[in-house]
Amino acid sequence: MKILLVNGPNLNMLGKRDPKQYGSFTLADVESLFTARAAELGFEAECFQSNHEGEIVQKLHEARETAAGIVINAGAFTHYSYAIRDAIDVTGLPVMEVHISNIHERESFRHTSVIRAVCVGQIAGFGINSYIMGLDQLVNDFILKKTTEAKPDVSSEQQDSLQQCRRDINEIDSQLIDLFVKRLRVSERVARAKGESGGAIYDAARENVVISNARGKVSTQDGDAVESFMRTIMRVSRERQYDMLSSQRQNQNATAILPSVADGSLENVKCVAYGGKVGSYSEKAARTFFPEAELKPAWSFADACKALTEREVDAVVLPLANTTGGPVDTVYQLLQQKLFIARFADIPVEHCIAGLPGASLSEIKVVVSHPQALSQCSNKIQASGWNQVNVENTAYAPKYILEKGDATVAAICSRSAAEEAGLVILESNACNTTCNQTRFIVVTRELIVTPDASRLSIIMQLPHKQGALSSTLDVFTDMRLNLAGICSQPVPDKPWEYAFFVDIDAKALDSAAIAALCQLSYELPRLQIMGWYGAANHLA
Ligand code: CA2
């Protein structure tokens, strides 16, 4: 089986002039390398070069009968010869377009290839290797695969028209891409103008006019598709504009509160509040975060936050979520005040069942704990048919048991809280899973961004309109940002309104994340930065 290599005008001059652009290898070098590689792949190469359009057209026609595929560097004909384009098309063979130089980085007339849509691919910019890469790709993906792949159950006529459809789509895509890039350039000019005048990037009224004009141009049947297309184009264009503005740190709302360098630290935290009492999981977490600090127990999570806002303590440690029980709703509610997350740690949690001395597991009728701990042990509770009593914190459960003095009532709490109260452990780990973990956070009054920050947490409130959540999430996708988590919580005092808590994987002051913040701060009714923080293993 033969592979034809076609080189177009002036390529016979390779190695004789212009080595900067085309290297110092000659056409003979190209042809012998190509022939050797084709032989390795099990094909015979036929090499052809001409400076004349008609001769190239003629050669392509002949290849219909003689070759299994073609690699072509059509030289400058690439950019304007419809005759060569049509000749490639009539071969019906897989044809790979190659170029020595990267035509997309050169003069603009070289950016267009009129043969691209009738070729299976284009490889440009790898010097003499473009020929080899093109050959490998052609053989492996379009000749060998085709012969080994089971033929789909469609007639050859259908195959032809499918191929034609694909070519048409390739051609249309390449026009769309050119136009879209042109549009992006104009958007950049708009951003520069708005940067100078301070004008808003998002202009809902203008976008609605664009949408209704677009709808007006097409039939009702295509209206929705055209609207979605235009909205996507406008969103991506806005993203480019916000990116430009945020990199100049101009004209921003949310990003104005961000420091320009991430050099914050928790070094000055001397006094820390936590919800619960000595022996609680929160105390253990607070100790993990701050081995040297003075720790102050508070009756509730809300009291701990009050101590922070009233400047009685420098930080608060709170449980945010659990791997079995999910989000700790009260903490999410508290975070909606202007408080910030400065660190997190995931701490394994094992709840035990503890009773009065002399109690036995088989006689227990009621268990007492925080609702989160009860839900983390729900399998055991349901299987045993126990009634449940809620208390404010797992660490308060032992006190409840002591005060009740009833051997049929047991606490679900940490081993240390049980032992401290003098209770006996009736069962060591009553959790539904053996890998139960709680995420604890350090909360501060100010935003502290440490250099090792890896997670950005925000609260967003969305407009009440169709597609609001998905188009907001698209901003993160477009900025190549990974969402580590999202959950919704009711907004206090606003019935049936919800705030979305979003965790984003982003290194401290990452520029894509800043651009996203800049954009969302303009486009959403509310955007609050909750923190840009790292894990607790290295406390700064
Ligand atoms: O980069 C390529 O391979 C090109 O196809 C080369 C063409 C050019 O018109 C295309 O835009 C890109 C030109 C080949 C000219 O070759 C010369 C070789 C040596 C000295 C002068 C020209």
mmCIF file of N, CA and C and ligand atoms in Angstrom, residues 9-11 13-14 17-18 22 73 75-76 79 99-101 103 106 110, ligand 1:
data_model
loop_
_atom_site.group_PDB
_atom_site.id
_atom_site.type_symbol
_atom_site.label_atom_id
_atom_site.label_comp_id
_atom_site.label_asym_id
_atom_site.label_seq_id
_atom_site.Cartn_x
_atom_site.Cartn_y
_atom_site.Cartn_z
ATOM 1 N N PRO A 9 4.452 24.483 -4.042
ATOM 2 C CA PRO A 9 5.394 25.444 -4.595
ATOM 3 C C PRO A 9 6.464 25.919 -3.605
ATOM 4 N N ASN A 10 7.660 26.030 -4.162
ATOM 5 C CA ASN A 10 8.834 26.576 -3.465
ATOM 6 C C ASN A 10 9.456 25.624 -2.443
ATOM 7 N N LEU A 11 8.800 24.537 -2.155
ATOM 8 C CA LEU A 11 9.380 23.644 -1.145
ATOM 9 C C LEU A 11 10.625 22.931 -1.688
ATOM 10 N N MET A 13 12.959 24.570 -2.586
ATOM 11 C CA MET A 13 14.025 25.499 -2.188
ATOM 12 C C MET A 13 14.476 25.274 -0.736
ATOM 13 N N LEU A 14 13.876 24.302 -0.076
ATOM 14 C CA LEU A 14 14.225 24.049 1.333
ATOM 15 C C LEU A 14 15.726 23.842 1.469
ATOM 16 N N ARG A 17 17.487 28.575 1.202
ATOM 17 C CA ARG A 17 17.240 29.943 1.673
ATOM 18 C C ARG A 17 16.351 29.884 2.918
ATOM 19 N N ASP A 18 16.297 30.995 3.618
ATOM 20 C CA ASP A 18 15.356 31.171 4.737
ATOM 21 C C ASP A 18 15.400 30.071 5.815
ATOM 22 N N TYR A 22 12.328 27.983 7.840
ATOM 23 C CA TYR A 22 12.042 26.610 7.409
ATOM 24 C C TYR A 22 13.135 25.593 7.756
ATOM 25 N N ASN A 73 1.886 19.022 1.942
ATOM 26 C CA ASN A 73 2.237 20.392 2.314
ATOM 27 C C ASN A 73 2.014 21.199 1.037
ATOM 28 N N GLY A 75 2.115 24.226 0.497
ATOM 29 C CA GLY A 75 2.808 25.518 0.409
ATOM 30 C C GLY A 75 1.792 26.644 0.429
ATOM 31 N N ALA A 76 2.083 27.705 -0.326
ATOM 32 C CA ALA A 76 1.185 28.865 -0.301
ATOM 33 C C ALA A 76 -0.179 28.564 -0.924
ATOM 34 N N HIS A 79 -3.436 28.449 1.191
ATOM 35 C CA HIS A 79 -4.237 29.589 1.651
ATOM 36 C C HIS A 79 -5.269 30.067 0.638
ATOM 37 N N HIS A 99 2.498 21.397 7.750
ATOM 38 C CA HIS A 99 3.310 22.597 7.464
ATOM 39 C C HIS A 99 4.539 22.583 8.349
ATOM 40 N N ILE A 100 5.614 23.082 7.781
ATOM 41 C CA ILE A 100 6.872 23.138 8.537
ATOM 42 C C ILE A 100 6.753 24.208 9.622
ATOM 43 N N SER A 101 6.245 25.375 9.228
ATOM 44 C CA SER A 101 6.131 26.489 10.184
ATOM 45 C C SER A 101 4.722 26.479 10.784
ATOM 46 N N ILE A 103 1.680 28.110 10.830
ATOM 47 C CA ILE A 103 1.019 29.122 9.998
ATOM 48 C C ILE A 103 0.117 30.040 10.823
ATOM 49 N N ARG A 106 1.940 33.211 12.073
ATOM 50 C CA ARG A 106 2.600 34.058 11.071
ATOM 51 C C ARG A 106 1.620 35.114 10.534
ATOM 52 N N ARG A 110 -1.848 33.707 6.279
ATOM 53 C CA ARG A 110 -1.493 32.283 6.407
ATOM 54 C C ARG A 110 -2.373 31.552 7.432
HETATM 55 O O1 CA2 B 1 5.277 26.154 6.757
HETATM 56 C C1 CA2 B 1 5.007 25.580 5.703
HETATM 57 O O2 CA2 B 1 5.259 24.407 5.521
HETATM 58 C C2 CA2 B 1 4.377 26.354 4.539
HETATM 59 O O3 CA2 B 1 3.486 25.494 3.895
HETATM 60 C C3 CA2 B 1 5.491 26.762 3.621
HETATM 61 C C4 CA2 B 1 5.040 27.645 2.498
HETATM 62 C C5 CA2 B 1 4.212 28.807 2.999
HETATM 63 O O4 CA2 B 1 3.694 29.563 1.904
HETATM 64 C C6 CA2 B 1 3.079 28.345 3.859
HETATM 65 O O5 CA2 B 1 2.393 29.498 4.351
HETATM 66 C C7 CA2 B 1 3.595 27.544 5.012
HETATM 67 C C8 CA2 B 1 6.200 28.243 1.735
HETATM 68 C C9 CA2 B 1 7.246 27.264 1.299
HETATM 69 C C10 CA2 B 1 8.374 28.050 0.820
HETATM 70 O O6 CA2 B 1 9.535 27.308 1.043
HETATM 71 C C11 CA2 B 1 10.742 27.958 1.004
HETATM 72 C C12 CA2 B 1 11.814 27.210 1.423
HETATM 73 C C13 CA2 B 1 13.056 27.781 1.461
HETATM 74 C C14 CA2 B 1 13.251 29.060 1.054
HETATM 75 C C15 CA2 B 1 12.151 29.814 0.647
HETATM 76 C C16 CA2 B 1 10.885 29.256 0.595
#
